[in-house]
Amino acid sequence: MKLNSGTLLITGGGGYIGSHTVVQLQAAGYRPLVLDNLSNCVPAVFERIEQISGQPVELIEGDVRDSVLLERIFSRYPIDAVIHFAGLKAVGESVQQPLRYYRHNVQGSLTLFEAMQRHGCKRLVFSSSATVYGPAATMPVNEQAPLAACNPYGRSKLMVEEMLGDLAAADSDWQIALLRYFNPVGAHPSGLIGEDPVGVPNNLLPYVAQVAIGRLPQLQVFGDDYPTPDGTGVRDYIHVMDLADGHLKALQALTDGHGCVPYNLGTGRGYSVLEVVAAFAAESGRPVPYDIAPRRAGDAAISYADPTFSRQQLGWRASRDLAEMVRDHWRWQQRNPNGYPTE
Ligand code: NAD
Ligand code: UFG
């Protein structure tokens, strides 16, 4: 089966990971149709994608929970496969607003899968997360490790993974890749697209970038008493372009009899918070002042992937190192100090 030049539905294609994946899909000759409700992206992202690829983005503005709209989309377009990014992703917010998370992430997914089933479109790449392994997992973690999400966001991902496992068990025509992302960072090397968080960033790299550019005064390092070499948390940061390439490899792997298969998308190497801060200061030439704050509730000490299975099965491996991640993130930050233009 060859999917190249096929029409793909990309839910959440205006978001951070989706936008980089759309660029790579266009470059590879696919026709990505984006379904996005613009709740966490702005229309400018689509102009930027067009600037990079030279190809227009076909945007359907709407919600993945809207079954009437999905019915229209699947009736109108010959969709070969779906990449499902759309959803909410802030762990802390999910603890405060669990029902909203289950509605977007679980009900949204269910509505989408039902529409796919009705139309016989049974190839899917799903955005899952390393958070499904839970904070007590042994590192490096492989896909066979026990699953134990510990907050509503993580449970929403786990529920969808389980739903998809049941679906593939019931109907062997379904071909599903569950992509468990580690910590996506960086930006397209053009500096035209990148991560544009609303308000104060939750995640390390966008926070550090905003300190370096002068939008935030200093970083709080959440804990320096973890059992790690320098006491700060260790994560498997992965360049968003490597992640985007992983989606193309996963799509190509969706061949007959694939079933529902989880893949880690990580580099296999962990960096501490202080190593990231040092790398950012070195690449940007700007100071990144920080102080040590208490541990953040729910944080694991160490999280990094065993990417062996993805390498063997998908022929994929991350090729960009921390310096490149930080350099590309900084380029994006410098060229867009306030994120995407909003008008
Ligand atoms: P993002 O918020 O930048 O992108 C999500 C996109 O989906 C946004 O453009 C938003 O407008 C859209 N959207 C949200 N709810 C929608 C709905 N109900 N209908 C239609 N569109 C909707 O997030 P991202 O960082 O690009 O993450 C993409 C996916 O990857 C998410 O499912 C997220 O949970 C998962 N993930 C992200 C990370 C990370 O650190 N960024 C890590 C692991 C997994
Ligand atoms: N950190 C700080 N200060 C900050 C922000 C983060 O010290 O201001 C530290 C954290 O304590 C952690 C590391 O930087 O040690 C990385 O934190 P992030 O918030 O960037 O990333 P997480 O690993 O906590 O979370 C990410 C995604 C989640 C996902 C999780 C597991 O944001 O959605 O990975 O896959 F659930």
Short mmCIF file of C-alpha atoms and ligand atoms in Angstrom, two decimals:
data_model
loop_
_atom_site.label_atom_id
_atom_site.label_comp_id
_atom_site.label_asym_id
_atom_site.label_seq_id
_atom_site.Cartn_x
_atom_site.Cartn_y
_atom_site.Cartn_z
CA MET A 1 0.00 0.00 0.00
CA LYS A 2 1.36 3.41 -0.92
CA LEU A 3 -0.15 6.47 0.72
CA ASN A 4 2.00 9.09 -1.04
CA SER A 5 -0.08 11.73 -2.80
CA GLY A 6 -3.01 10.55 -0.69
CA THR A 7 -5.47 12.87 0.98
CA LEU A 8 -5.04 12.99 4.75
CA LEU A 9 -7.21 14.54 7.43
CA ILE A 10 -5.04 16.30 10.00
CA THR A 11 -7.02 17.24 13.10
CA GLY A 12 -5.33 19.98 15.13
CA GLY A 13 -3.05 20.70 12.15
CA GLY A 14 -2.70 24.37 13.16
CA GLY A 15 -1.06 23.52 16.47
CA TYR A 16 2.59 23.21 17.39
CA ILE A 17 3.26 19.63 16.32
CA GLY A 18 0.53 19.55 13.67
CA SER A 19 1.87 22.59 11.79
CA HIS A 20 5.38 21.10 11.51
CA THR A 21 3.91 17.79 10.39
CA VAL A 22 1.77 19.50 7.73
CA VAL A 23 4.93 21.11 6.31
CA GLN A 24 6.66 17.73 6.09
CA LEU A 25 3.57 16.05 4.60
CA GLN A 26 3.30 18.69 1.88
CA ALA A 27 6.99 18.29 1.11
CA ALA A 28 6.49 14.53 0.79
CA GLY A 29 3.65 14.96 -1.72
CA TYR A 30 0.62 14.31 0.46
CA ARG A 31 -2.50 16.44 0.43
CA PRO A 32 -3.16 17.34 4.08
CA LEU A 33 -6.62 18.72 4.91
CA VAL A 34 -6.53 20.48 8.27
CA LEU A 35 -9.49 20.36 10.65
CA ASP A 36 -8.91 22.80 13.51
CA ASN A 37 -11.23 24.85 15.70
CA LEU A 38 -8.50 27.51 16.17
CA SER A 39 -8.85 27.26 19.96
CA ASN A 40 -5.07 27.08 20.38
CA CYS A 41 -3.69 28.47 17.12
CA VAL A 42 -4.13 31.57 14.98
CA PRO A 43 -4.83 31.80 11.23
CA ALA A 44 -1.34 33.27 10.65
CA VAL A 45 0.15 29.79 11.11
CA PHE A 46 -1.39 28.68 7.82
CA GLU A 47 0.15 31.62 5.93
CA ARG A 48 3.52 30.70 7.43
CA ILE A 49 3.14 27.06 6.36
CA GLU A 50 2.38 28.28 2.84
CA GLN A 51 5.47 30.49 2.91
CA ILE A 52 7.60 27.45 3.75
CA SER A 53 6.04 24.91 1.42
CA GLY A 54 4.80 27.14 -1.39
CA GLN A 55 1.52 25.27 -1.21
CA PRO A 56 -1.80 26.48 0.17
CA VAL A 57 -3.18 24.82 3.28
CA GLU A 58 -6.73 23.55 2.98
CA LEU A 59 -8.30 24.51 6.32
CA ILE A 60 -11.66 23.35 7.55
CA GLU A 61 -12.45 25.47 10.58
CA GLY A 62 -14.43 23.31 12.96
CA ASP A 63 -14.46 20.98 15.88
CA VAL A 64 -13.53 17.32 16.00
CA ARG A 65 -16.53 16.74 18.31
CA ASP A 66 -18.92 17.90 15.55
CA SER A 67 -20.23 14.67 14.00
CA VAL A 68 -22.31 16.51 11.37
CA LEU A 69 -19.21 18.31 10.13
CA LEU A 70 -17.18 15.10 10.12
CA GLU A 71 -19.92 13.41 8.11
CA ARG A 72 -19.66 16.18 5.52
CA ILE A 73 -15.85 15.98 5.41
CA PHE A 74 -15.70 12.20 4.95
CA SER A 75 -18.50 12.32 2.33
CA ARG A 76 -16.76 15.03 0.35
CA TYR A 77 -13.06 14.06 0.41
CA PRO A 78 -11.37 10.73 -0.37
CA ILE A 79 -9.48 10.52 2.91
CA ASP A 80 -6.84 7.77 3.00
CA ALA A 81 -5.77 8.22 6.61
CA VAL A 82 -6.15 10.52 9.61
CA ILE A 83 -3.52 12.01 11.90
CA HIS A 84 -5.32 13.01 15.09
CA PHE A 85 -3.55 15.81 16.98
CA ALA A 86 -6.58 17.83 18.12
CA GLY A 87 -7.00 17.98 21.86
CA LEU A 88 -6.12 19.78 25.05
CA LYS A 89 -2.70 19.18 26.60
CA ALA A 90 -2.05 21.05 29.86
CA VAL A 91 -1.67 18.64 32.77
CA GLY A 92 -2.42 21.21 35.50
CA GLU A 93 -5.52 22.50 33.70
CA SER A 94 -6.74 18.92 33.28
CA VAL A 95 -6.69 18.48 37.07
CA GLN A 96 -8.84 21.62 37.44
CA GLN A 97 -11.20 20.88 34.52
CA PRO A 98 -11.32 17.11 34.06
CA LEU A 99 -14.67 16.99 32.26
CA ARG A 100 -13.50 19.48 29.66
CA TYR A 101 -10.46 17.29 29.02
CA TYR A 102 -12.52 14.12 28.70
CA ARG A 103 -14.94 15.91 26.37
CA HIS A 104 -12.28 17.20 24.01
CA ASN A 105 -9.80 14.35 24.18
CA VAL A 106 -12.03 11.31 24.66
CA GLN A 107 -15.39 12.32 23.23
CA GLY A 108 -13.66 14.17 20.37
CA SER A 109 -11.66 11.05 19.53
CA LEU A 110 -14.72 8.80 19.75
CA THR A 111 -16.71 11.06 17.44
CA LEU A 112 -13.85 11.04 14.94
CA PHE A 113 -13.34 7.26 15.04
CA GLU A 114 -17.08 6.68 14.54
CA ALA A 115 -17.05 8.88 11.44
CA MET A 116 -13.97 7.05 10.14
CA GLN A 117 -15.65 3.70 10.74
CA ARG A 118 -18.82 4.77 8.93
CA HIS A 119 -16.78 5.78 5.91
CA GLY A 120 -14.41 2.83 5.89
CA CYS A 121 -11.38 5.04 6.61
CA LYS A 122 -9.44 2.82 9.01
CA ARG A 123 -5.89 4.17 9.00
CA LEU A 124 -4.99 6.34 11.93
CA VAL A 125 -1.97 7.93 13.57
CA PHE A 126 -2.81 9.07 17.09
CA SER A 127 -0.93 11.64 19.22
CA SER A 128 -0.34 9.92 22.51
CA SER A 129 2.19 10.82 25.17
CA ALA A 130 4.95 9.34 27.30
CA THR A 131 2.76 10.42 30.20
CA VAL A 132 0.86 7.12 29.78
CA TYR A 133 3.83 5.34 31.42
CA GLY A 134 3.29 7.16 34.73
CA PRO A 135 5.99 8.70 36.95
CA ALA A 136 7.19 5.39 38.46
CA ALA A 137 8.25 3.74 35.18
CA THR A 138 11.79 2.38 34.91
CA MET A 139 13.95 4.32 32.44
CA PRO A 140 14.63 4.03 29.59
CA VAL A 141 11.06 2.98 29.06
CA ASN A 142 9.95 0.76 26.20
CA GLU A 143 6.48 0.22 24.75
CA GLN A 144 5.86 -2.93 26.80
CA ALA A 145 6.13 -1.12 30.15
CA PRO A 146 3.00 -1.07 32.33
CA LEU A 147 0.76 1.93 31.74
CA ALA A 148 -0.25 4.14 34.65
CA ALA A 149 -1.38 7.67 33.84
CA CYS A 150 -1.76 9.78 36.97
CA ASN A 151 -3.77 12.84 35.95
CA PRO A 152 -6.89 13.47 33.81
CA TYR A 153 -4.85 14.50 30.75
CA GLY A 154 -2.79 11.30 30.90
CA ARG A 155 -5.88 9.20 31.56
CA SER A 156 -7.61 10.76 28.55
CA LYS A 157 -4.68 9.59 26.37
CA LEU A 158 -4.74 6.16 27.95
CA MET A 159 -8.50 5.82 27.45
CA VAL A 160 -8.13 6.62 23.77
CA GLU A 161 -5.25 4.13 23.43
CA GLU A 162 -7.45 1.47 25.04
CA MET A 163 -10.42 2.37 22.85
CA LEU A 164 -8.22 1.98 19.78
CA GLY A 165 -6.84 -1.35 21.01
CA ASP A 166 -10.41 -2.63 21.37
CA LEU A 167 -11.31 -1.33 17.94
CA ALA A 168 -8.37 -3.05 16.24
CA ALA A 169 -9.13 -6.28 18.12
CA ALA A 170 -12.74 -6.18 16.91
CA ASP A 171 -11.95 -5.28 13.30
CA SER A 172 -8.63 -6.30 11.78
CA ASP A 173 -9.02 -3.75 8.96
CA TRP A 174 -8.03 -0.97 11.37
CA GLN A 175 -4.37 0.07 11.11
CA ILE A 176 -3.37 2.30 13.98
CA ALA A 177 -0.11 3.83 15.20
CA LEU A 178 -0.10 5.18 18.76
CA LEU A 179 2.76 7.68 18.91
CA ARG A 180 3.99 8.28 22.44
CA TYR A 181 5.82 11.60 22.28
CA PHE A 182 8.46 12.47 24.84
CA ASN A 183 9.23 16.23 25.16
CA PRO A 184 8.80 18.06 21.82
CA VAL A 185 10.86 21.25 21.50
CA GLY A 186 12.48 23.39 18.79
CA ALA A 187 10.96 24.87 15.67
CA HIS A 188 11.16 24.75 11.89
CA PRO A 189 14.67 25.91 10.84
CA SER A 190 13.14 28.81 8.87
CA GLY A 191 11.98 30.42 12.13
CA LEU A 192 8.55 30.88 10.53
CA ILE A 193 6.62 28.37 12.64
CA GLY A 194 7.12 27.27 16.22
CA GLU A 195 5.47 26.84 19.59
CA ASP A 196 3.33 29.81 20.60
CA PRO A 197 1.88 29.16 24.06
CA VAL A 198 -0.96 31.34 25.32
CA GLY A 199 -0.05 33.20 28.53
CA VAL A 200 2.82 32.09 30.75
CA PRO A 201 4.31 28.86 29.37
CA ASN A 202 4.04 25.65 31.41
CA ASN A 203 6.85 23.87 29.62
CA LEU A 204 10.56 24.37 30.09
CA LEU A 205 11.81 25.39 26.63
CA PRO A 206 9.22 28.09 25.89
CA TYR A 207 9.74 29.45 29.40
CA VAL A 208 13.52 29.58 29.03
CA ALA A 209 13.16 31.20 25.59
CA GLN A 210 10.94 33.93 27.03
CA VAL A 211 13.45 34.57 29.81
CA ALA A 212 16.27 34.83 27.26
CA ILE A 213 14.27 37.31 25.13
CA GLY A 214 13.38 39.39 28.20
CA ARG A 215 9.62 38.71 28.35
CA LEU A 216 9.95 36.89 31.69
CA PRO A 217 12.41 37.86 34.43
CA GLN A 218 13.74 34.46 35.47
CA LEU A 219 13.16 30.74 35.41
CA GLN A 220 12.02 28.76 38.42
CA VAL A 221 13.80 25.40 38.42
CA PHE A 222 11.33 22.98 39.97
CA GLY A 223 13.49 21.01 42.39
CA ASP A 224 17.23 20.37 42.66
CA ASP A 225 17.03 17.37 44.97
CA TYR A 226 16.05 14.65 42.49
CA PRO A 227 18.23 11.54 42.23
CA THR A 228 19.85 12.83 39.02
CA PRO A 229 23.47 13.95 38.40
CA ASP A 230 22.76 17.64 39.13
CA GLY A 231 19.57 17.14 41.13
CA THR A 232 17.21 18.63 38.49
CA GLY A 233 14.62 16.74 36.43
CA VAL A 234 15.79 14.82 33.36
CA ARG A 235 13.71 14.63 30.15
CA ASP A 236 14.02 13.26 26.64
CA TYR A 237 13.73 16.43 24.55
CA ILE A 238 13.01 15.74 20.90
CA HIS A 239 13.18 18.19 17.99
CA VAL A 240 9.70 18.83 16.60
CA MET A 241 11.03 18.22 13.05
CA ASP A 242 12.20 14.74 14.07
CA LEU A 243 8.78 14.21 15.60
CA ALA A 244 7.08 15.35 12.39
CA ASP A 245 9.22 12.91 10.41
CA GLY A 246 8.13 10.16 12.79
CA HIS A 247 4.53 10.75 11.67
CA LEU A 248 5.49 10.22 8.05
CA LYS A 249 7.26 6.99 8.92
CA ALA A 250 4.30 5.83 10.97
CA LEU A 251 1.91 6.59 8.11
CA GLN A 252 4.06 4.56 5.74
CA ALA A 253 4.02 1.67 8.20
CA LEU A 254 0.23 1.49 8.19
CA THR A 255 0.02 -1.46 5.90
CA ASP A 256 -2.46 -4.30 5.90
CA GLY A 257 -2.50 -6.27 9.12
CA HIS A 258 -0.73 -3.56 11.13
CA GLY A 259 -3.22 -3.63 14.03
CA CYS A 260 -2.88 -1.12 16.85
CA VAL A 261 0.79 -0.57 17.72
CA PRO A 262 2.44 1.88 20.16
CA TYR A 263 5.73 3.58 19.26
CA ASN A 264 7.97 5.74 21.42
CA LEU A 265 9.09 8.94 19.73
CA GLY A 266 12.07 10.10 21.75
CA THR A 267 15.82 10.34 21.26
CA GLY A 268 16.79 7.86 23.98
CA ARG A 269 18.91 10.49 25.75
CA GLY A 270 17.91 12.60 28.73
CA TYR A 271 19.00 16.14 29.66
CA SER A 272 18.58 17.89 32.99
CA VAL A 273 16.91 21.26 33.44
CA LEU A 274 20.29 22.86 34.13
CA GLU A 275 21.82 21.29 31.00
CA VAL A 276 18.99 22.78 28.93
CA VAL A 277 19.47 26.18 30.56
CA ALA A 278 23.22 26.06 29.83
CA ALA A 279 22.62 25.00 26.21
CA PHE A 280 20.13 27.81 25.71
CA ALA A 281 22.45 30.44 27.20
CA ALA A 282 25.30 29.19 24.98
CA GLU A 283 23.26 29.20 21.74
CA SER A 284 21.49 32.51 22.37
CA GLY A 285 24.41 34.35 23.93
CA ARG A 286 21.90 35.66 26.49
CA PRO A 287 21.87 35.02 30.23
CA VAL A 288 19.09 32.78 31.57
CA PRO A 289 18.76 33.72 35.23
CA TYR A 290 17.06 31.13 37.41
CA ASP A 291 16.37 30.25 40.99
CA ILE A 292 15.61 26.95 42.63
CA ALA A 293 11.96 26.45 43.55
CA PRO A 294 10.19 23.50 45.20
CA ARG A 295 9.41 20.42 43.11
CA ARG A 296 6.31 20.70 40.90
CA ALA A 297 3.57 18.30 42.00
CA GLY A 298 3.33 15.20 39.83
CA ASP A 299 6.75 15.59 38.13
CA ALA A 300 8.85 12.47 37.56
CA ALA A 301 12.58 12.68 38.32
CA ILE A 302 13.63 11.11 35.01
CA SER A 303 11.85 10.31 31.77
CA TYR A 304 13.53 9.07 28.60
CA ALA A 305 12.63 6.68 25.86
CA ASP A 306 13.93 3.41 24.65
CA PRO A 307 13.45 4.19 20.93
CA THR A 308 14.66 0.76 19.70
CA PHE A 309 11.27 -0.50 18.57
CA SER A 310 10.53 2.64 16.50
CA ARG A 311 13.94 2.36 14.89
CA GLN A 312 13.41 -1.29 14.02
CA GLN A 313 9.77 -1.13 12.95
CA LEU A 314 9.50 2.34 11.44
CA GLY A 315 13.08 2.87 10.29
CA TRP A 316 12.92 6.15 12.21
CA ARG A 317 15.36 7.76 14.58
CA ALA A 318 15.79 11.28 15.88
CA SER A 319 18.79 12.96 14.26
CA ARG A 320 18.83 16.47 15.75
CA ASP A 321 20.79 17.11 18.95
CA LEU A 322 20.09 19.46 21.87
CA ALA A 323 22.16 22.29 20.36
CA GLU A 324 20.03 22.18 17.18
CA MET A 325 16.79 22.04 19.19
CA VAL A 326 17.81 25.10 21.19
CA ARG A 327 19.16 26.99 18.15
CA ASP A 328 15.94 26.50 16.18
CA HIS A 329 13.79 27.34 19.18
CA TRP A 330 15.77 30.55 19.70
CA ARG A 331 15.55 31.53 16.02
CA TRP A 332 11.76 31.21 16.19
CA GLN A 333 11.65 33.19 19.46
CA GLN A 334 13.86 35.97 18.11
CA ARG A 335 11.95 36.34 14.86
CA ASN A 336 8.61 36.22 16.66
CA PRO A 337 9.24 37.71 20.11
CA ASN A 338 5.49 37.91 20.76
CA GLY A 339 4.52 34.75 18.89
CA TYR A 340 2.40 34.75 15.74
CA PRO A 341 0.76 37.99 14.61
CA THR A 342 -2.86 37.93 15.75
CA GLU A 343 -4.44 40.22 13.16
P1 NAD B 1 -1.46 22.39 20.28
O1 NAD B 1 -2.39 22.87 21.33
O2 NAD B 1 -0.41 23.33 19.79
O3 NAD B 1 -2.28 21.86 19.02
C1 NAD B 1 -3.55 21.30 19.13
C2 NAD B 1 -4.42 21.89 18.02
O4 NAD B 1 -5.72 21.28 18.10
C3 NAD B 1 -4.63 23.40 18.16
O5 NAD B 1 -4.40 24.03 16.92
C4 NAD B 1 -6.09 23.55 18.59
O6 NAD B 1 -6.67 24.74 18.06
C5 NAD B 1 -6.71 22.29 18.01
N1 NAD B 1 -7.86 21.77 18.77
C6 NAD B 1 -7.95 21.57 20.11
N2 NAD B 1 -9.15 21.03 20.42
C7 NAD B 1 -9.81 20.87 19.23
C8 NAD B 1 -11.08 20.35 18.88
N3 NAD B 1 -11.94 19.90 19.82
N4 NAD B 1 -11.44 20.32 17.57
C9 NAD B 1 -10.60 20.80 16.62
N5 NAD B 1 -9.39 21.30 16.90
C10 NAD B 1 -8.99 21.34 18.18
O7 NAD B 1 -0.79 21.04 20.85
P2 NAD B 1 0.48 20.24 20.33
O8 NAD B 1 1.61 20.50 21.27
O9 NAD B 1 0.67 20.46 18.88
O10 NAD B 1 -0.02 18.75 20.61
C11 NAD B 1 -0.70 18.01 19.63
C12 NAD B 1 -1.12 16.69 20.22
O11 NAD B 1 0.02 16.03 20.76
C13 NAD B 1 -2.12 16.80 21.38
O12 NAD B 1 -3.05 15.74 21.28
C14 NAD B 1 -1.24 16.63 22.60
O13 NAD B 1 -1.97 16.09 23.68
C15 NAD B 1 -0.19 15.65 22.10
N6 NAD B 1 1.07 15.73 22.85
C16 NAD B 1 1.72 16.93 22.94
C17 NAD B 1 2.91 17.00 23.69
C18 NAD B 1 3.64 18.33 23.84
O14 NAD B 1 4.48 18.42 24.76
N7 NAD B 1 3.40 19.32 23.01
C19 NAD B 1 3.43 15.86 24.32
C20 NAD B 1 2.74 14.66 24.18
C21 NAD B 1 1.57 14.61 23.43
N1 UFG B 2 10.61 22.76 34.58
C1 UFG B 2 11.15 23.72 35.40
N2 UFG B 2 10.66 24.98 35.33
C2 UFG B 2 9.63 25.34 34.49
C3 UFG B 2 9.08 24.34 33.66
C4 UFG B 2 9.58 23.05 33.74
O1 UFG B 2 12.08 23.44 36.17
O2 UFG B 2 9.21 26.51 34.49
C5 UFG B 2 11.15 21.39 34.62
C6 UFG B 2 10.16 20.33 35.04
O3 UFG B 2 10.12 20.21 36.47
C7 UFG B 2 10.71 19.08 34.34
C8 UFG B 2 11.31 19.66 33.05
O4 UFG B 2 11.54 21.04 33.31
O5 UFG B 2 11.73 18.51 35.09
C9 UFG B 2 10.41 19.51 31.84
O6 UFG B 2 9.13 20.07 32.15
P1 UFG B 2 8.02 20.33 31.01
O7 UFG B 2 6.86 20.99 31.69
O8 UFG B 2 8.63 21.04 29.86
O9 UFG B 2 7.67 18.86 30.50
P2 UFG B 2 7.06 17.63 31.29
O10 UFG B 2 8.04 16.51 31.11
O11 UFG B 2 6.66 17.95 32.65
O12 UFG B 2 5.70 17.39 30.49
C10 UFG B 2 5.68 17.04 29.11
C11 UFG B 2 4.39 17.51 28.46
C12 UFG B 2 3.20 16.83 29.08
C13 UFG B 2 3.37 15.35 29.06
C14 UFG B 2 4.70 14.97 29.70
C15 UFG B 2 4.99 13.50 29.59
O13 UFG B 2 4.26 18.90 28.61
O14 UFG B 2 2.05 17.14 28.31
O15 UFG B 2 5.76 15.66 29.03
O16 UFG B 2 4.97 13.13 28.24
F1 UFG B 2 2.37 14.78 29.78
#
